[in-house]
Amino acid sequence: MISKKTMNRQARFSRTAVYAATLLALTTAGAHATGIDEAIENALKFGQKDGKYGQVTFDLNYRYEYADTENTKPEPAHANTFRLRLGYLTPDFFGFQGFAEYENLYAAQNDYNGITSGDKDHHIVADPADKHELNQLWVSFKGIPDTLIKGGRQRIKIDDDRFIGNVGWRQMEMTYDAVMATNTSIADLTIKAGYIDGVQTITSLYDKTELPFVNVNYSLGNLGNAIAYGYWLKYEEDTALFGRSSQTYGIRTLGSPKVNDMLTLHYIAEYSYQADYENNPTSYAADRYNLMGGLTMFGITAKAGMEQLDGSGNISDRTGRGAFQTPLGTNHAFQGWADRFLVTPGGGIRDVNFTLASSVMTANLMFVYHKLSNDSGNVDYGDEYDFQITKEFGKHYSLLAKYAYYVADDNAPAFAQNDTQKIWLQGIIAF
């Protein structure tokens, strides 16, 4: 006799198959649906191409995610989730504009640990099941020449999202209750300055903060950009987060100068300094180095880089007290997609990496290799191999397949042991 639990699971699988097939069919059909796309775009603007009455925004993301770390107790995770974002952008009214966005995550199959929900007997997939929230609610003003001021709950992405980002890979992104001003009144100079009062996290929790920040970006023309920044992060109320309070300062140069029609160079040179701040109970100072060089030729891009975040010297400490941390960064984009090092361990981390990217039949292909160790390079953590293929169909549809394989070193510290594999399949419809 089939148990009720098994029947429920089969029902979830059936619903998932129907939803996924529908979404993927709509996605692939987008390449042949220009007329339909225009009709939808027009409807979302209330029949006015100039957006006279504002416009509705719509984003549906289906994702299957598999996660497994060998020789650990939880069962492999299987997450079939659908993320819906539905918003409304007002028309411009004497320099003012507003935006409101609702976000909902539905788990058709929740055999995973979503941290704040889900099944704790499975591995973590940081997408909390069956959650909904106010993702954005902001008002902007551009009545001051060369200046945009935005206040309210908003998406903030600065530079490469290393220090302040929206963690856009997760189904429920991170947004901020903040005020930010962007000024371009001086030629070639962009200044972003603001204050973050709170953080709506990817697990639908809320962290109270005090975070003034400034980012100054000077354009060097074809050579690239020179950037300086400062972030003063203080966590409030939740004492468990006080150890993340920090002050960070840095300088960064980067660019992709085009040598000729066949050759483009790529480079990054960045240094950051971080120390304890305000209510952090740990006194520390740590450095970060980020270097990359590469080129694009014959449609192939190759890059080699090294990012190092210094630690406290305590190799066995996985919590990373006294190590260089980036708690508001989009950390999935760094140190491998398997997410084994979202928090810098006590021994720090050195990531020597190589990236190869190209396109075949309009599909984008990427391979990334990571050699991971402590900040001195004397203690090996492991190697990671990441693969990704993406395909866009017009402006509104895309597909993605992604794979991450972390191979632990035989002598790795306890927190870095055990191989990890993750697989993702994704389809997006966005208007």
PDB file of C-alpha atoms in Angstrom, residues 129-267:
ATOM      1  CA  ALA A 129       9.847  27.295   0.752  1.00  0.00           C
ATOM      2  CA  ASP A 130       6.458  28.970   0.369  1.00  0.00           C
ATOM      3  CA  LYS A 131       7.486  32.477   1.406  1.00  0.00           C
ATOM      4  CA  HIS A 132       6.250  35.826   0.172  1.00  0.00           C
ATOM      5  CA  GLU A 133       7.358  39.363   0.919  1.00  0.00           C
ATOM      6  CA  LEU A 134       7.532  42.980  -0.137  1.00  0.00           C
ATOM      7  CA  ASN A 135      10.706  42.880  -2.207  1.00  0.00           C
ATOM      8  CA  GLN A 136      10.933  46.538  -3.203  1.00  0.00           C
ATOM      9  CA  LEU A 137       9.093  49.754  -2.380  1.00  0.00           C
ATOM     10  CA  TRP A 138      10.909  52.933  -3.268  1.00  0.00           C
ATOM     11  CA  VAL A 139      10.531  56.515  -4.496  1.00  0.00           C
ATOM     12  CA  SER A 140      13.174  58.255  -6.600  1.00  0.00           C
ATOM     13  CA  PHE A 141      13.782  61.910  -7.440  1.00  0.00           C
ATOM     14  CA  LYS A 142      15.896  63.264 -10.304  1.00  0.00           C
ATOM     15  CA  GLY A 143      14.941  66.950 -10.111  1.00  0.00           C
ATOM     16  CA  ILE A 144      18.464  67.954  -9.058  1.00  0.00           C
ATOM     17  CA  PRO A 145      20.802  68.206 -12.085  1.00  0.00           C
ATOM     18  CA  ASP A 146      22.996  65.129 -12.633  1.00  0.00           C
ATOM     19  CA  THR A 147      21.671  63.518  -9.450  1.00  0.00           C
ATOM     20  CA  LEU A 148      19.349  60.598  -8.705  1.00  0.00           C
ATOM     21  CA  ILE A 149      18.100  60.094  -5.149  1.00  0.00           C
ATOM     22  CA  LYS A 150      16.274  56.898  -4.244  1.00  0.00           C
ATOM     23  CA  GLY A 151      14.750  56.066  -0.870  1.00  0.00           C
ATOM     24  CA  GLY A 152      12.940  52.980   0.424  1.00  0.00           C
ATOM     25  CA  ARG A 153      13.366  49.230   0.031  1.00  0.00           C
ATOM     26  CA  GLN A 154      15.500  48.753  -3.055  1.00  0.00           C
ATOM     27  CA  ARG A 155      17.947  46.553  -4.923  1.00  0.00           C
ATOM     28  CA  ILE A 156      21.549  47.795  -4.509  1.00  0.00           C
ATOM     29  CA  LYS A 157      24.440  46.472  -6.586  1.00  0.00           C
ATOM     30  CA  ILE A 158      27.800  48.218  -6.273  1.00  0.00           C
ATOM     31  CA  ASP A 159      30.764  47.330  -8.522  1.00  0.00           C
ATOM     32  CA  ASP A 160      30.987  43.515  -8.732  1.00  0.00           C
ATOM     33  CA  ASP A 161      28.637  43.010  -5.733  1.00  0.00           C
ATOM     34  CA  ARG A 162      31.546  41.872  -3.544  1.00  0.00           C
ATOM     35  CA  PHE A 163      30.613  44.140  -0.630  1.00  0.00           C
ATOM     36  CA  ILE A 164      27.033  45.235  -1.333  1.00  0.00           C
ATOM     37  CA  GLY A 165      24.903  43.169  -3.703  1.00  0.00           C
ATOM     38  CA  ASN A 166      21.481  41.621  -4.109  1.00  0.00           C
ATOM     39  CA  VAL A 167      22.611  37.944  -4.038  1.00  0.00           C
ATOM     40  CA  GLY A 168      20.714  37.718  -7.300  1.00  0.00           C
ATOM     41  CA  TRP A 169      21.436  34.029  -7.823  1.00  0.00           C
ATOM     42  CA  ARG A 170      19.119  32.976  -5.010  1.00  0.00           C
ATOM     43  CA  GLN A 171      15.392  32.874  -5.707  1.00  0.00           C
ATOM     44  CA  MET A 172      14.561  35.495  -3.063  1.00  0.00           C
ATOM     45  CA  GLU A 173      17.081  38.270  -3.510  1.00  0.00           C
ATOM     46  CA  MET A 174      18.518  40.544  -0.816  1.00  0.00           C
ATOM     47  CA  THR A 175      17.142  44.088  -0.764  1.00  0.00           C
ATOM     48  CA  TYR A 176      17.841  47.079   1.438  1.00  0.00           C
ATOM     49  CA  ASP A 177      15.901  49.734   3.317  1.00  0.00           C
ATOM     50  CA  ALA A 178      18.121  52.599   2.283  1.00  0.00           C
ATOM     51  CA  VAL A 179      18.647  56.067   0.882  1.00  0.00           C
ATOM     52  CA  MET A 180      21.170  56.363  -1.945  1.00  0.00           C
ATOM     53  CA  ALA A 181      22.261  59.286  -4.098  1.00  0.00           C
ATOM     54  CA  THR A 182      24.106  58.944  -7.401  1.00  0.00           C
ATOM     55  CA  ASN A 183      25.816  62.058  -8.779  1.00  0.00           C
ATOM     56  CA  THR A 184      27.495  62.531 -12.181  1.00  0.00           C
ATOM     57  CA  SER A 185      27.949  66.330 -12.215  1.00  0.00           C
ATOM     58  CA  ILE A 186      31.755  66.098 -12.650  1.00  0.00           C
ATOM     59  CA  ALA A 187      32.873  64.762 -16.027  1.00  0.00           C
ATOM     60  CA  ASP A 188      33.902  61.077 -15.950  1.00  0.00           C
ATOM     61  CA  LEU A 189      33.155  60.848 -12.200  1.00  0.00           C
ATOM     62  CA  THR A 190      30.277  58.888 -10.632  1.00  0.00           C
ATOM     63  CA  ILE A 191      29.730  59.201  -6.889  1.00  0.00           C
ATOM     64  CA  LYS A 192      27.378  56.878  -5.025  1.00  0.00           C
ATOM     65  CA  ALA A 193      26.708  57.585  -1.371  1.00  0.00           C
ATOM     66  CA  GLY A 194      24.011  56.336   0.939  1.00  0.00           C
ATOM     67  CA  TYR A 195      22.817  54.847   4.182  1.00  0.00           C
ATOM     68  CA  ILE A 196      21.362  51.366   4.744  1.00  0.00           C
ATOM     69  CA  ASP A 197      19.030  51.023   7.719  1.00  0.00           C
ATOM     70  CA  GLY A 198      18.032  47.379   7.296  1.00  0.00           C
ATOM     71  CA  VAL A 199      18.478  44.264   5.164  1.00  0.00           C
ATOM     72  CA  GLN A 200      15.757  41.927   3.876  1.00  0.00           C
ATOM     73  CA  THR A 201      17.759  38.716   3.461  1.00  0.00           C
ATOM     74  CA  ILE A 202      17.544  35.821   0.996  1.00  0.00           C
ATOM     75  CA  THR A 203      15.886  33.688   3.692  1.00  0.00           C
ATOM     76  CA  SER A 204      13.157  36.305   4.245  1.00  0.00           C
ATOM     77  CA  LEU A 205      14.616  37.470   7.563  1.00  0.00           C
ATOM     78  CA  TYR A 206      15.264  41.104   8.494  1.00  0.00           C
ATOM     79  CA  ASP A 207      18.539  42.425   9.916  1.00  0.00           C
ATOM     80  CA  LYS A 208      18.698  45.906  11.449  1.00  0.00           C
ATOM     81  CA  THR A 209      21.835  47.795  10.455  1.00  0.00           C
ATOM     82  CA  GLU A 210      23.576  51.150  10.373  1.00  0.00           C
ATOM     83  CA  LEU A 211      25.616  51.359   7.170  1.00  0.00           C
ATOM     84  CA  PRO A 212      26.815  54.610   5.619  1.00  0.00           C
ATOM     85  CA  PHE A 213      28.762  54.004   2.420  1.00  0.00           C
ATOM     86  CA  VAL A 214      30.501  55.863  -0.406  1.00  0.00           C
ATOM     87  CA  ASN A 215      31.801  54.655  -3.769  1.00  0.00           C
ATOM     88  CA  VAL A 216      33.706  56.945  -6.158  1.00  0.00           C
ATOM     89  CA  ASN A 217      34.237  55.780  -9.747  1.00  0.00           C
ATOM     90  CA  TYR A 218      36.424  57.684 -12.225  1.00  0.00           C
ATOM     91  CA  SER A 219      36.356  56.708 -15.901  1.00  0.00           C
ATOM     92  CA  LEU A 220      39.732  56.277 -17.592  1.00  0.00           C
ATOM     93  CA  GLY A 221      38.185  55.998 -21.030  1.00  0.00           C
ATOM     94  CA  ASN A 222      39.196  52.929 -23.011  1.00  0.00           C
ATOM     95  CA  LEU A 223      41.613  51.942 -20.234  1.00  0.00           C
ATOM     96  CA  GLY A 224      38.835  51.273 -17.717  1.00  0.00           C
ATOM     97  CA  ASN A 225      37.919  52.726 -14.329  1.00  0.00           C
ATOM     98  CA  ALA A 226      39.567  53.691 -11.050  1.00  0.00           C
ATOM     99  CA  ILE A 227      37.425  53.253  -7.920  1.00  0.00           C
ATOM    100  CA  ALA A 228      37.714  54.071  -4.228  1.00  0.00           C
ATOM    101  CA  TYR A 229      35.204  52.989  -1.577  1.00  0.00           C
ATOM    102  CA  GLY A 230      34.353  52.933   2.098  1.00  0.00           C
ATOM    103  CA  TYR A 231      31.720  50.850   3.944  1.00  0.00           C
ATOM    104  CA  TRP A 232      30.960  51.221   7.664  1.00  0.00           C
ATOM    105  CA  LEU A 233      28.723  48.304   8.676  1.00  0.00           C
ATOM    106  CA  LYS A 234      27.170  48.007  12.128  1.00  0.00           C
ATOM    107  CA  TYR A 235      24.626  45.306  12.974  1.00  0.00           C
ATOM    108  CA  GLU A 236      22.054  46.244  15.604  1.00  0.00           C
ATOM    109  CA  GLU A 237      19.665  44.320  17.867  1.00  0.00           C
ATOM    110  CA  ASP A 238      20.787  40.750  17.021  1.00  0.00           C
ATOM    111  CA  THR A 239      23.863  40.124  19.184  1.00  0.00           C
ATOM    112  CA  ALA A 240      24.738  37.022  17.127  1.00  0.00           C
ATOM    113  CA  LEU A 241      25.544  39.364  14.215  1.00  0.00           C
ATOM    114  CA  PHE A 242      27.728  41.854  16.107  1.00  0.00           C
ATOM    115  CA  GLY A 243      30.821  39.901  15.026  1.00  0.00           C
ATOM    116  CA  ARG A 244      30.094  40.960  11.419  1.00  0.00           C
ATOM    117  CA  SER A 245      30.288  44.700  12.158  1.00  0.00           C
ATOM    118  CA  SER A 246      33.234  46.086  10.219  1.00  0.00           C
ATOM    119  CA  GLN A 247      34.781  49.067   8.477  1.00  0.00           C
ATOM    120  CA  THR A 248      36.150  48.439   4.989  1.00  0.00           C
ATOM    121  CA  TYR A 249      38.200  50.661   2.673  1.00  0.00           C
ATOM    122  CA  GLY A 250      39.529  49.877  -0.780  1.00  0.00           C
ATOM    123  CA  ILE A 251      40.896  50.941  -4.133  1.00  0.00           C
ATOM    124  CA  ARG A 252      40.209  49.176  -7.411  1.00  0.00           C
ATOM    125  CA  THR A 253      41.215  49.547 -11.049  1.00  0.00           C
ATOM    126  CA  LEU A 254      39.677  47.444 -13.794  1.00  0.00           C
ATOM    127  CA  GLY A 255      38.995  47.513 -17.474  1.00  0.00           C
ATOM    128  CA  SER A 256      38.689  45.748 -20.800  1.00  0.00           C
ATOM    129  CA  PRO A 257      40.712  47.910 -23.193  1.00  0.00           C
ATOM    130  CA  LYS A 258      40.197  47.034 -26.840  1.00  0.00           C
ATOM    131  CA  VAL A 259      43.535  46.703 -28.642  1.00  0.00           C
ATOM    132  CA  ASN A 260      42.043  46.109 -32.091  1.00  0.00           C
ATOM    133  CA  ASP A 261      39.085  44.372 -33.732  1.00  0.00           C
ATOM    134  CA  MET A 262      40.542  40.972 -32.837  1.00  0.00           C
ATOM    135  CA  LEU A 263      41.983  41.485 -29.343  1.00  0.00           C
ATOM    136  CA  THR A 264      40.537  42.820 -26.077  1.00  0.00           C
ATOM    137  CA  LEU A 265      42.471  42.736 -22.808  1.00  0.00           C
ATOM    138  CA  HIS A 266      40.936  42.368 -19.309  1.00  0.00           C
ATOM    139  CA  TYR A 267      42.413  43.306 -15.935  1.00  0.00           C
TER     140      TYR A 267
END
